[in-house]
Amino acid sequence: MIFLWFLSALLTLGCADGPECDAETPCPFGSVCVESVCETNTCVTSAQCDMEQYCADGVCTEGCDADSDCYPGTACDVETTTCEAEGCSDTHTDCAYNEFCNEISGECFEASGYYCQECGGDADCGGNGNTCYNGYCAVSCESDNDCPSAYTCIPFVDLAGNIQYFGCYTYCWLFEDGDYSDLESRDSMSSGVQEALPVHLELELPECLVVE
Amino acid sequence: MNKPILLTAAILAGLGGCSQYEFYTQSRVDFFQQINRQTVDILLVVDNSCSMIEEQTKLGDNFDGFIQYFDASESDYQIAAVTTDAIDAVSSGRMLGGDDEIVLRDSGGSLIDSLTYTRDWPLTEGAALSLDPAWFNPGDNDKIEAWCVATSSYGAGDLGTPGAANPVCAAAGPFPPDTGETTMTSEDTGDTGGAEDTSADDTATTTSPDDTDVTGDDTGDTGGGTATTDDTGATTSPDDTGDAPDGPREPRSGEVIITEFMSDPAAVADIGGEWVELHNLSDEALSLAGCVLADDGRNAFTFPSGASIDPGQYLVVARTLDESANGGAGADVETGAEFTLQNNVVLLTNQTEGAEEIFAEMVAVGITGAGLEMGLEGARLALSEPMLSGDNAGFLREDANLSIIFLSDEDDMSPYALDDYERFFIELKGDEAYRNPQRMSISAVVGDEPPSVDGQPSCSSSNGEAIYGSRYVELVSRTQGQLESICDEDFSQLAEELGLLISGLSLEFELSDQPNESTLEVSLYETDDDDSLIGVLEKDVDYSYVIDRNSVRFEEEQLPPPGTWIRVEYELLATGASNVESEGSEESSR
């Protein structure tokens, strides 16, 4: 109060003839220039507003003017000042288990093919260098970029330690009972309640898979 | 600010809008407040795959650096740890602590006896856990029902019978189902040491399973160690032990067993008062020289030359032989810091006694975890039901900031999209955490640089290579956390930087305008009142000016205490002028 009174008095007495504020004469911290008059603002930056609001002329306003005003997975359309669903740009970052990112459409899509398909031998995995390991197909790959989300391109080594091939692999057995791609994961996660992954403990995956 | 300081600011601000503006803009006054005392919950998510032992040790060894800023900011902190292993439906996301192993191996690495306890055991401050004499065999002494909390006192007042026969447990579980009879020596069972149940049946002679026989076939269930059983040629011949023919031989599997341990003394500090009691079940003296007492993490104590245990006798292995420090345990062998036991501590706080040692144990999560790590999923499970109000109850405090730190040499393989994890973690602290990164931040010690060639490691060190942790790196960026390289040879700096970020303390305060450096006047105030002046600070002694960042910087030992105000007054740099490059400008920022 003292501050405002003193400031008001100074401005009134010392600057009665000119505009209270303009482009060259900014208002003091905590107020904003509206039609040449300094008015107390509710915000200075959008960080002082709720999510999906932004600071416009010192007032928190519905909408956005930066991605940081939007929740994860959405981005700000600055023309419409609305948060819009953001398309994927990277498989491993933006998509869920067993999905690839279509960077053109911005959509994650379910991986087709032999990824984690149960098998009895290599012949069940469609050829092309795909192999059957521990009862699941490991689809041939050169790097993680060739694999769906939550898979990694693992070197399979022989007993002498020589790399024989690379295959996309993960804990396939974790997911066979629960199809993660169909989960409304965001809702269920946000609730803070989530059951542990279904597991089959009889299998363990070492860091380097050994083939005989 | 209020009162005089407020008026000063008001005058400057008010006149700034007037015709005298040019006159008064020759000087500025900036005010900053050091952050107030913080309440913070810190979850360490540590990779427990086989390549991580050195990194766990390096982190564990830098606890002091990690918490120094929590102490400086008088933070109320809680630290807990989980692993990146998310494939076990029972234990995934369960915070570590109170779980440990005691493993005795011979000099060749073969298992003699082992014991694994968890925090579900009745670990009690100030009391040892004592093995019921009826279970004196290596196959059964790792069963929870075979142990009880000691009841008779020793030395300085803690409870236990170090070096003496164990009492019968008053509330022991059912005796071993095996029916074989073994006559025990009086030293084994005779003195009940104050136990309430001292029925004759339980003392001088007890029933015990066949495998208490001290020949090699007594090892049936010894916890999966490398020791072999009777197939290894564990005969009664001393010649096959490799020991000197004229001295006692090494124990064979099951001949020496763990019969009592004190993991959490009350009369003295843990650093001196922990001990393990061993018992020789055989009828001959055995040499322990070269044998190793260890766990599956960082501990390994090698018995010195001359260490031995007489037939039917007990040997107390303690942190120190000093009776005033070990609580009067009557120890026979001293391990120093080479062997420690986990207390029943899950949440490490600024009230925890012996926190440094407990932290080191806490982050030594072992190396037996899954090869494909799911750090984000492990953290999510730790902070979700049923763990959140079950095994991990008490960790997540509503008023506390949350900080999650990942330590891994692999990328994250968790099944959900990163957006989902980001949202989950942030919303644990409410919507406000989106706008205030101090409320929830994610930091990582991982492979921090993308490889120049796809498929190559991110970095390498003397401990091996690390894969680029792309998902961790992205999440750190989104939450404005701290990113560090797991390939750093020395973790001391990264531990300090993580601690500084989480504590919320500021080392640097950026000025609002360019000062004439020679006119800087920095003062410290206890409150926002002019009357609360603590002192005027001296440039290049108490603080430095960093030209590059136009900021006033304090070193660790000069940090303004939490809640204090820093007043910086200066004249503006004249147009076209510049400050001479100062020494402080080369200081690193964070």
Coordinates of N, CA, C and O in Angstrom, one line a residue, chain B residues 476-544:
Chain B
V476 N 14.7 -34.9 -19.2 CA 15.5 -33.9 -18.4 C 15.3 -32.5 -19.0 O 15.1 -31.6 -18.3
S477 N 15.4 -32.5 -20.3 CA 15.2 -31.2 -21.0 C 13.8 -30.6 -20.7 O 13.7 -29.4 -20.4
R478 N 12.8 -31.4 -20.8 CA 11.5 -31.0 -20.6 C 11.2 -30.5 -19.2 O 10.4 -29.6 -19.0
T479 N 11.8 -31.1 -18.2 CA 11.5 -30.7 -16.9 C 12.6 -29.8 -16.3 O 12.6 -29.6 -15.1
Q480 N 13.5 -29.4 -17.1 CA 14.6 -28.5 -16.6 C 15.4 -29.0 -15.5 O 15.8 -28.4 -14.6
G481 N 15.7 -30.3 -15.7 CA 16.5 -31.0 -14.7 C 18.0 -30.9 -15.0 O 18.4 -30.1 -15.9
Q482 N 18.8 -31.7 -14.4 CA 20.2 -31.7 -14.6 C 20.7 -32.9 -15.4 O 20.3 -34.0 -15.0
L483 N 21.4 -32.7 -16.4 CA 21.9 -33.8 -17.2 C 23.4 -34.0 -17.0 O 24.2 -33.0 -17.1
E484 N 23.8 -35.2 -16.7 CA 25.2 -35.5 -16.4 C 25.7 -36.7 -17.2 O 24.8 -37.6 -17.5
S485 N 26.9 -36.8 -17.4 CA 27.5 -38.0 -18.1 C 27.9 -39.1 -17.2 O 28.6 -38.9 -16.2
I486 N 27.4 -40.3 -17.5 CA 27.7 -41.4 -16.6 C 29.2 -41.9 -16.9 O 29.7 -42.7 -16.2
C487 N 29.8 -41.3 -17.9 CA 31.2 -41.6 -18.3 C 32.2 -40.8 -17.5 O 33.4 -41.0 -17.7
D488 N 31.7 -39.8 -16.7 CA 32.6 -39.1 -15.9 C 33.4 -40.0 -15.0 O 32.8 -40.9 -14.3
E489 N 34.7 -39.8 -15.0 CA 35.5 -40.7 -14.1 C 35.3 -40.4 -12.7 O 35.4 -41.2 -11.8
D490 N 35.0 -39.1 -12.4 CA 34.9 -38.7 -11.0 C 33.4 -38.1 -10.9 O 33.0 -37.2 -11.6
F491 N 32.7 -38.7 -9.9 CA 31.3 -38.3 -9.8 C 31.1 -37.1 -8.8 O 30.0 -36.7 -8.5
S492 N 32.2 -36.6 -8.2 CA 32.1 -35.6 -7.2 C 31.4 -34.4 -7.7 O 30.5 -33.8 -7.0
Q493 N 31.8 -33.9 -8.9 CA 31.2 -32.7 -9.4 C 29.7 -32.9 -9.7 O 28.9 -32.0 -9.4
L494 N 29.4 -34.0 -10.4 CA 28.0 -34.2 -10.8 C 27.1 -34.4 -9.6 O 26.0 -33.9 -9.6
A495 N 27.7 -35.0 -8.5 CA 26.9 -35.1 -7.3 C 26.5 -33.8 -6.7 O 25.4 -33.5 -6.3
E496 N 27.5 -32.9 -6.7 CA 27.3 -31.5 -6.2 C 26.3 -30.8 -7.1 O 25.4 -30.1 -6.6
E497 N 26.4 -30.9 -8.4 CA 25.5 -30.2 -9.3 C 24.1 -30.7 -9.1 O 23.2 -29.9 -9.2
L498 N 23.9 -32.0 -9.0 CA 22.6 -32.5 -8.8 C 22.0 -32.0 -7.5 O 20.9 -31.5 -7.4
G499 N 22.9 -32.0 -6.4 CA 22.4 -31.5 -5.2 C 22.0 -30.0 -5.2 O 21.0 -29.6 -4.6
L500 N 22.8 -29.3 -5.9 CA 22.6 -27.8 -6.0 C 21.2 -27.6 -6.7 O 20.4 -26.8 -6.2
L501 N 21.0 -28.3 -7.8 CA 19.8 -28.1 -8.5 C 18.6 -28.4 -7.6 O 17.6 -27.6 -7.6
I502 N 18.7 -29.5 -7.0 CA 17.5 -30.0 -6.2 C 17.3 -29.1 -5.0 O 16.1 -28.9 -4.6
S503 N 18.3 -28.6 -4.4 CA 18.2 -27.8 -3.2 C 17.5 -26.5 -3.6 O 16.9 -25.9 -2.7
G504 N 17.6 -26.1 -4.8 CA 17.0 -24.8 -5.2 C 17.8 -23.6 -4.9 O 17.4 -22.5 -5.2
L505 N 19.0 -23.8 -4.3 CA 19.8 -22.7 -4.0 C 20.4 -22.0 -5.2 O 20.6 -22.7 -6.2
S506 N 20.6 -20.7 -5.2 CA 21.2 -20.0 -6.3 C 22.6 -19.6 -5.9 O 22.8 -19.1 -4.8
L507 N 23.5 -19.9 -6.9 CA 24.9 -19.4 -6.7 C 25.0 -18.0 -7.4 O 25.9 -17.3 -7.0
E508 N 24.2 -17.8 -8.4 CA 24.4 -16.6 -9.2 C 23.1 -15.8 -9.2 O 22.0 -16.4 -9.3
F509 N 23.2 -14.5 -9.3 CA 22.0 -13.6 -9.4 C 22.3 -12.6 -10.5 O 23.2 -11.8 -10.5
E510 N 21.4 -12.7 -11.5 CA 21.7 -11.9 -12.7 C 21.1 -10.5 -12.5 O 20.0 -10.3 -12.1
L511 N 21.9 -9.5 -12.8 CA 21.5 -8.2 -12.6 C 20.6 -7.7 -13.7 O 20.6 -8.2 -14.8
S512 N 19.8 -6.7 -13.4 CA 18.7 -6.2 -14.3 C 19.3 -5.3 -15.4 O 18.7 -5.1 -16.4
D513 N 20.5 -4.8 -15.1 CA 21.1 -3.9 -16.1 C 22.6 -4.0 -16.1 O 23.2 -4.6 -15.1
Q514 N 23.3 -3.4 -17.0 CA 24.7 -3.5 -17.1 C 25.4 -2.6 -16.1 O 25.1 -1.3 -16.2
P515 N 26.1 -3.1 -15.1 CA 26.7 -2.2 -14.1 C 28.1 -1.7 -14.5 O 28.8 -2.3 -15.3
N516 N 28.5 -0.6 -14.0 CA 29.9 -0.2 -14.0 C 30.5 -1.1 -12.8 O 30.2 -0.8 -11.6
E517 N 31.3 -2.0 -13.2 CA 31.7 -3.0 -12.2 C 32.3 -2.4 -11.0 O 32.1 -2.9 -9.8
S518 N 33.0 -1.3 -11.1 CA 33.7 -0.8 -10.0 C 32.8 -0.1 -9.0 O 33.2 0.2 -7.9
T519 N 31.5 0.0 -9.4 CA 30.6 0.7 -8.4 C 29.7 -0.3 -7.7 O 28.8 0.1 -7.0
L520 N 29.9 -1.6 -8.0 CA 29.0 -2.6 -7.3 C 29.1 -2.5 -5.8 O 30.2 -2.5 -5.2
E521 N 28.0 -2.5 -5.2 CA 27.9 -2.6 -3.7 C 26.9 -3.7 -3.4 O 25.7 -3.5 -3.7
V522 N 27.4 -4.7 -2.8 CA 26.5 -5.8 -2.5 C 26.4 -6.0 -1.0 O 27.4 -6.0 -0.2
S523 N 25.1 -6.0 -0.5 CA 24.9 -6.2 0.9 C 23.9 -7.3 1.2 O 23.1 -7.7 0.3
L524 N 24.0 -7.9 2.3 CA 23.2 -9.0 2.7 C 22.3 -8.7 3.9 O 22.7 -8.1 4.8
Y525 N 21.0 -9.0 3.7 CA 20.0 -8.6 4.7 C 19.3 -9.9 5.2 O 19.1 -10.8 4.4
E526 N 19.0 -9.9 6.5 CA 18.4 -11.1 7.0 C 16.9 -11.2 6.5 O 16.4 -12.3 6.3
T527 N 16.3 -10.0 6.5 CA 14.9 -10.0 6.0 C 14.8 -8.9 4.9 O 15.8 -8.4 4.5
D528 N 13.6 -8.5 4.5 CA 13.4 -7.5 3.5 C 13.3 -6.1 4.2 O 12.7 -5.2 3.7
D529 N 13.9 -6.0 5.3 CA 13.9 -4.7 6.1 C 15.3 -4.1 6.1 O 16.3 -4.9 6.4
D530 N 15.4 -2.8 5.9 CA 16.7 -2.2 6.0 C 17.4 -2.4 7.3 O 18.7 -2.4 7.4
D531 N 16.7 -2.5 8.3 CA 17.3 -2.7 9.7 C 17.9 -4.0 9.9 O 18.6 -4.3 10.9
S532 N 17.7 -4.9 9.0 CA 18.2 -6.3 9.2 C 19.5 -6.5 8.5 O 19.9 -7.7 8.2
L533 N 20.3 -5.5 8.2 CA 21.5 -5.6 7.5 C 22.5 -6.6 8.2 O 22.7 -6.5 9.4
I534 N 22.9 -7.6 7.5 CA 23.9 -8.5 8.0 C 25.3 -8.0 7.8 O 26.1 -8.1 8.7
G535 N 25.5 -7.5 6.6 CA 26.8 -7.0 6.3 C 27.0 -6.6 4.9 O 26.2 -7.0 4.0
V536 N 28.0 -5.7 4.7 CA 28.3 -5.3 3.3 C 29.4 -6.3 2.8 O 30.4 -6.6 3.5
L537 N 29.2 -6.8 1.6 CA 30.1 -7.9 1.2 C 31.2 -7.3 0.3 O 31.1 -6.3 -0.4
E538 N 32.3 -8.0 0.3 CA 33.5 -7.5 -0.4 C 33.7 -8.2 -1.7 O 33.7 -9.5 -1.7
K539 N 33.8 -7.4 -2.7 CA 34.0 -8.0 -4.1 C 35.3 -8.8 -4.2 O 36.3 -8.4 -3.6
D540 N 35.2 -9.9 -4.9 CA 36.3 -10.9 -5.1 C 36.8 -11.5 -3.8 O 37.8 -12.2 -3.8
V541 N 36.0 -11.3 -2.7 CA 36.3 -12.0 -1.5 C 35.0 -12.8 -1.1 O 35.0 -14.0 -1.0
D542 N 33.9 -12.0 -1.0 CA 32.7 -12.7 -0.6 C 31.9 -13.0 -1.9 O 31.0 -13.9 -1.8
Y543 N 32.1 -12.3 -2.9 CA 31.4 -12.6 -4.2 C 32.2 -12.2 -5.3 O 33.3 -11.5 -5.2
S544 N 31.8 -12.6 -6.5 CA 32.5 -12.1 -7.7 C 31.5 -11.7 -8.8 O 30.3 -12.0 -8.7

